[in-house]
């Protein structure tokens, strides 16, 4: 049974997947279908939602279309989440695999290095990194990646520790395969399930981190994102509630969809959970 077929039997996960696909389509095709620039002043500032049929969600502090900001911001918010997660995986997976496979002093050294990043709260560390390199979409993405990889490294290390003495790994060693081949071809494929599940949840966390940084005034002022919209509206929440409400709802829906898909993937890829559901 394929992963998609298993997900289709989980109505909650299927709902999350449909919502996520819709958001991805909006991010890809939305700017071409809704051509109003999110930076263009189209009406008076603080125009309430539904007051003008051409501006369904109203305007912001500069008279810009809020709906245009949501459509264009979807691409940046999702890209920040995806790219930061990919960078975190590129850092965490090799470190965790090396530590778990070789053990000994290599494991001790790499885990102590990992703990250095975990001694400081991830959000506080992200703030420091963004402040040092000046707020931009690049510094935000790098900051989120640097605070996200330690859990990945620990997860992969634990999986490698559990699998490195399995019979198929010992057989590969007896056949004279190199450590590199054993890691990449024998053990790593068997650890992909928990990594995929964690990655889906990491994207949601990254989107939340980006919005939190923007709310504190550390967002990229030159690129429209949901986090930037919330950050720009933080001083006028009482005067214009919709400026932070609509991007906040967009973030909440995206995070919820990613979490539902993550739970569905965990159930589909974990034989024990799948067996419990089928029984």
Short mmCIF file of C-alpha atoms in Angstrom, two decimals:
data_model
loop_
_atom_site.label_atom_id
_atom_site.label_comp_id
_atom_site.label_asym_id
_atom_site.label_seq_id
_atom_site.Cartn_x
_atom_site.Cartn_y
_atom_site.Cartn_z
CA UNK A 1 0.00 0.00 0.00
CA UNK A 2 1.51 3.31 -1.08
CA UNK A 3 1.90 6.30 1.23
CA UNK A 4 -0.74 8.29 -0.65
CA UNK A 5 -3.19 5.39 -0.42
CA UNK A 6 -2.59 5.12 3.30
CA UNK A 7 -3.07 8.87 3.69
CA UNK A 8 -6.34 8.65 1.74
CA UNK A 9 -7.74 6.31 4.41
CA UNK A 10 -6.98 8.91 7.09
CA UNK A 11 -9.63 11.60 6.61
CA UNK A 12 -7.91 14.10 8.90
CA UNK A 13 -4.55 13.73 7.15
CA UNK A 14 -6.27 13.84 3.75
CA UNK A 15 -7.94 17.12 4.70
CA UNK A 16 -4.56 18.54 5.72
CA UNK A 17 -3.02 17.37 2.45
CA UNK A 18 -5.78 19.00 0.39
CA UNK A 19 -5.35 22.29 2.26
CA UNK A 20 -1.57 22.10 1.84
CA UNK A 21 -1.85 21.42 -1.91
CA UNK A 22 -4.21 24.40 -2.23
CA UNK A 23 -1.75 26.66 -0.41
CA UNK A 24 1.10 25.48 -2.62
CA UNK A 25 -0.98 26.19 -5.74
CA UNK A 26 -1.75 29.67 -4.40
CA UNK A 27 1.96 30.25 -3.78
CA UNK A 28 2.88 29.13 -7.30
CA UNK A 29 0.06 30.51 -9.44
CA UNK A 30 -1.54 33.14 -7.21
CA UNK A 31 0.69 36.07 -8.24
CA UNK A 32 -0.09 35.33 -11.91
CA UNK A 33 -3.85 35.12 -11.37
CA UNK A 34 -4.09 38.01 -8.90
CA UNK A 35 -1.86 40.60 -10.48
CA UNK A 36 -2.40 43.46 -8.04
CA UNK A 37 0.96 44.34 -6.50
CA UNK A 38 1.07 43.97 -2.70
CA UNK A 39 3.18 47.16 -2.57
CA UNK A 40 0.84 49.34 -4.65
CA UNK A 41 -1.42 51.88 -2.92
CA UNK A 42 -4.89 51.07 -4.27
CA UNK A 43 -7.20 52.95 -1.89
CA UNK A 44 -7.25 54.91 1.34
CA UNK A 45 -5.47 53.40 4.34
CA UNK A 46 -7.42 51.28 6.87
CA UNK A 47 -10.24 50.41 4.51
CA UNK A 48 -12.26 47.73 6.40
CA UNK A 49 -12.95 44.31 4.83
CA UNK A 50 -16.01 43.89 2.55
CA UNK A 51 -16.53 47.66 2.26
CA UNK A 52 -15.21 47.62 -1.31
CA UNK A 53 -15.98 44.61 -3.51
CA UNK A 54 -12.65 45.03 -5.31
CA UNK A 55 -10.80 44.94 -1.99
CA UNK A 56 -12.49 42.09 -0.14
CA UNK A 57 -10.04 42.06 2.78
CA UNK A 58 -9.53 45.81 2.99
CA UNK A 59 -6.31 47.81 2.93
CA UNK A 60 -3.37 48.23 5.28
CA UNK A 61 -1.68 51.27 6.82
CA UNK A 62 -0.38 52.37 3.41
CA UNK A 63 -3.57 51.71 1.46
CA UNK A 64 -2.26 48.44 -0.01
CA UNK A 65 -4.47 45.45 -0.83
CA UNK A 66 -4.43 42.96 2.08
CA UNK A 67 -5.58 40.08 -0.15
CA UNK A 68 -2.68 40.76 -2.53
CA UNK A 69 -0.32 40.60 0.43
CA UNK A 70 -1.75 37.22 1.44
CA UNK A 71 -1.43 35.82 -2.08
CA UNK A 72 2.11 37.04 -2.66
CA UNK A 73 3.19 36.36 0.91
CA UNK A 74 2.25 32.69 0.65
CA UNK A 75 5.21 32.04 -1.65
CA UNK A 76 7.77 33.65 0.66
CA UNK A 77 6.42 32.09 3.86
CA UNK A 78 6.35 28.59 2.37
CA UNK A 79 9.77 29.03 0.77
CA UNK A 80 11.31 30.16 4.06
CA UNK A 81 9.83 27.10 5.76
CA UNK A 82 10.95 24.66 3.06
CA UNK A 83 14.45 26.04 2.46
CA UNK A 84 15.30 26.43 6.15
CA UNK A 85 14.12 22.86 6.76
CA UNK A 86 16.25 21.55 3.87
CA UNK A 87 19.32 23.35 5.23
CA UNK A 88 18.63 21.98 8.72
CA UNK A 89 18.38 18.46 7.29
CA UNK A 90 21.62 18.90 5.34
CA UNK A 91 23.35 19.80 8.62
CA UNK A 92 21.60 17.49 11.06
CA UNK A 93 21.38 14.25 9.07
CA UNK A 94 25.13 13.88 8.29
CA UNK A 95 26.13 14.84 11.86
CA UNK A 96 23.62 12.48 13.41
CA UNK A 97 24.50 9.65 11.04
CA UNK A 98 28.23 10.03 11.71
CA UNK A 99 27.74 10.15 15.47
CA UNK A 100 25.38 7.19 15.59
CA UNK A 101 27.35 4.98 13.20
CA UNK A 102 30.87 5.43 14.57
CA UNK A 103 30.05 6.03 18.25
CA UNK A 104 32.92 6.47 20.73
CA UNK A 105 34.76 9.77 20.86
CA UNK A 106 33.26 10.88 17.52
CA UNK A 107 29.79 10.52 18.97
CA UNK A 108 30.79 12.35 22.15
CA UNK A 109 32.39 15.24 20.24
CA UNK A 110 29.49 15.71 17.83
CA UNK A 111 26.87 15.50 20.56
CA UNK A 112 28.71 18.06 22.70
CA UNK A 113 28.82 20.32 19.64
CA UNK A 114 25.09 19.79 19.18
CA UNK A 115 24.41 20.64 22.82
CA UNK A 116 26.12 24.02 22.37
CA UNK A 117 23.24 25.04 20.08
CA UNK A 118 20.66 23.60 22.47
CA UNK A 119 21.85 25.43 25.57
CA UNK A 120 20.42 28.69 24.21
CA UNK A 121 16.63 28.86 23.53
CA UNK A 122 16.10 28.48 19.80
CA UNK A 123 14.01 31.64 19.43
CA UNK A 124 16.52 33.77 21.34
CA UNK A 125 19.36 32.38 19.21
CA UNK A 126 17.43 33.12 16.03
CA UNK A 127 16.92 36.73 17.17
CA UNK A 128 20.65 37.13 17.81
CA UNK A 129 21.62 35.66 14.43
CA UNK A 130 19.16 37.84 12.50
CA UNK A 131 20.23 40.94 14.42
CA UNK A 132 23.91 40.25 13.68
CA UNK A 133 23.42 39.77 9.92
CA UNK A 134 20.66 42.44 9.62
CA UNK A 135 17.04 41.46 8.92
CA UNK A 136 16.57 39.91 5.48
CA UNK A 137 14.89 36.84 4.07
CA UNK A 138 18.32 35.20 3.76
CA UNK A 139 19.40 35.85 7.34
CA UNK A 140 16.00 34.74 8.62
CA UNK A 141 16.18 31.49 6.64
CA UNK A 142 19.73 30.77 7.82
CA UNK A 143 18.84 31.63 11.43
CA UNK A 144 15.86 29.27 11.41
CA UNK A 145 17.98 26.50 9.88
CA UNK A 146 20.74 26.93 12.48
CA UNK A 147 18.32 26.59 15.38
CA UNK A 148 16.40 23.69 13.79
CA UNK A 149 19.09 21.11 13.03
CA UNK A 150 19.98 19.82 16.56
CA UNK A 151 16.73 17.79 16.99
CA UNK A 152 17.33 16.28 13.55
CA UNK A 153 20.86 15.24 14.51
CA UNK A 154 19.64 13.62 17.72
CA UNK A 155 16.84 11.77 15.93
CA UNK A 156 19.16 10.41 13.23
CA UNK A 157 21.80 9.48 15.81
CA UNK A 158 19.24 7.47 17.77
CA UNK A 159 18.09 5.65 14.64
CA UNK A 160 21.65 4.81 13.62
CA UNK A 161 22.50 3.57 17.10
CA UNK A 162 19.54 1.19 16.90
CA UNK A 163 20.32 -0.04 13.39
CA UNK A 164 24.12 -0.17 13.16
CA UNK A 165 24.32 -3.69 14.67
CA UNK A 166 21.48 -5.21 12.66
CA UNK A 167 22.24 -8.37 10.67
CA UNK A 168 22.05 -6.71 7.26
CA UNK A 169 24.59 -4.08 8.38
CA UNK A 170 26.96 -6.75 9.73
CA UNK A 171 26.58 -8.67 6.48
CA UNK A 172 27.49 -5.56 4.51
CA UNK A 173 30.64 -5.14 6.61
CA UNK A 174 31.61 -8.77 6.03
CA UNK A 175 31.16 -8.20 2.28
CA UNK A 176 33.79 -5.47 2.48
CA UNK A 177 31.52 -2.48 1.86
CA UNK A 178 32.91 0.88 2.91
CA UNK A 179 31.48 2.82 5.82
CA UNK A 180 30.17 5.41 3.39
CA UNK A 181 28.19 2.82 1.42
CA UNK A 182 26.83 1.22 4.57
CA UNK A 183 25.66 4.59 5.89
CA UNK A 184 24.11 5.77 2.63
CA UNK A 185 22.75 2.52 1.18
CA UNK A 186 22.03 0.27 4.15
CA UNK A 187 21.13 2.36 7.20
CA UNK A 188 19.99 5.79 5.96
CA UNK A 189 17.11 4.44 3.78
CA UNK A 190 15.70 2.75 6.87
CA UNK A 191 15.69 6.03 8.82
CA UNK A 192 13.82 8.08 6.21
CA UNK A 193 10.37 7.56 7.73
CA UNK A 194 10.97 9.48 10.99
CA UNK A 195 13.05 12.07 9.13
CA UNK A 196 10.19 12.77 6.68
CA UNK A 197 7.71 13.12 9.52
CA UNK A 198 10.01 15.48 11.45
CA UNK A 199 10.67 17.54 8.31
CA UNK A 200 6.94 18.16 7.78
CA UNK A 201 6.62 19.44 11.33
CA UNK A 202 9.81 21.51 11.00
CA UNK A 203 8.35 23.43 8.05
CA UNK A 204 5.41 24.44 10.25
CA UNK A 205 7.75 25.51 13.05
CA UNK A 206 9.87 27.52 10.61
CA UNK A 207 6.82 29.43 9.36
CA UNK A 208 5.89 30.26 12.94
CA UNK A 209 9.46 31.40 13.71
CA UNK A 210 9.51 33.66 10.65
CA UNK A 211 6.25 35.28 11.69
CA UNK A 212 7.48 35.71 15.28
CA UNK A 213 10.69 37.36 14.12
CA UNK A 214 8.74 39.67 11.82
CA UNK A 215 6.37 40.56 14.66
CA UNK A 216 9.39 41.76 16.64
CA UNK A 217 10.46 43.98 13.74
CA UNK A 218 13.13 41.61 12.42
CA UNK A 219 11.41 40.73 9.16
CA UNK A 220 12.66 41.66 5.70
CA UNK A 221 11.07 45.06 4.91
CA UNK A 222 11.56 44.55 1.17
CA UNK A 223 9.78 41.20 0.79
CA UNK A 224 6.10 40.54 1.43
CA UNK A 225 5.35 37.59 3.70
CA UNK A 226 2.64 36.71 6.18
CA UNK A 227 5.04 37.38 9.00
CA UNK A 228 5.91 40.80 7.58
CA UNK A 229 2.19 41.66 7.36
CA UNK A 230 1.67 40.78 11.02
CA UNK A 231 4.81 42.66 12.04
CA UNK A 232 3.79 45.78 10.11
CA UNK A 233 0.37 45.73 11.77
CA UNK A 234 1.52 45.16 15.34
CA UNK A 235 1.21 48.86 16.26
CA UNK A 236 -2.34 49.23 14.92
CA UNK A 237 -3.97 46.03 16.16
CA UNK A 238 -6.75 47.89 17.97
CA UNK A 239 -7.33 50.32 15.12
CA UNK A 240 -7.29 47.79 12.27
CA UNK A 241 -7.76 44.25 13.58
CA UNK A 242 -7.93 42.69 10.09
CA UNK A 243 -4.34 43.57 9.21
CA UNK A 244 -2.97 40.98 11.63
CA UNK A 245 -6.04 38.70 11.73
CA UNK A 246 -6.03 37.50 8.10
CA UNK A 247 -2.29 36.68 7.82
CA UNK A 248 -2.54 35.13 11.29
CA UNK A 249 -5.36 32.86 10.09
CA UNK A 250 -3.31 31.97 6.99
CA UNK A 251 -0.36 30.96 9.17
CA UNK A 252 -2.60 29.00 11.54
CA UNK A 253 -4.24 27.08 8.67
CA UNK A 254 -0.85 26.30 7.10
CA UNK A 255 0.66 25.10 10.37
CA UNK A 256 -2.44 23.01 11.13
CA UNK A 257 -2.35 21.42 7.66
CA UNK A 258 1.34 20.59 8.00
CA UNK A 259 0.78 19.05 11.43
CA UNK A 260 -2.13 16.96 10.16
CA UNK A 261 -0.04 15.74 7.22
CA UNK A 262 2.87 15.03 9.57
CA UNK A 263 0.69 12.93 11.86
CA UNK A 264 -0.73 11.13 8.84
CA UNK A 265 2.74 10.39 7.50
CA UNK A 266 3.80 9.12 10.92
CA UNK A 267 0.86 6.75 10.93
CA UNK A 268 1.41 5.66 7.33
CA UNK A 269 5.15 5.10 7.67
CA UNK A 270 5.08 3.55 11.13
CA UNK A 271 4.03 -0.11 10.84
CA UNK A 272 3.02 -0.32 14.51
CA UNK A 273 0.66 2.66 14.28
CA UNK A 274 -0.70 1.44 10.94
CA UNK A 275 -1.41 -1.93 12.44
CA UNK A 276 -3.31 -0.40 15.37
CA UNK A 277 -5.43 1.72 13.00
CA UNK A 278 -6.28 -1.21 10.73
CA UNK A 279 -7.21 -3.39 13.69
#
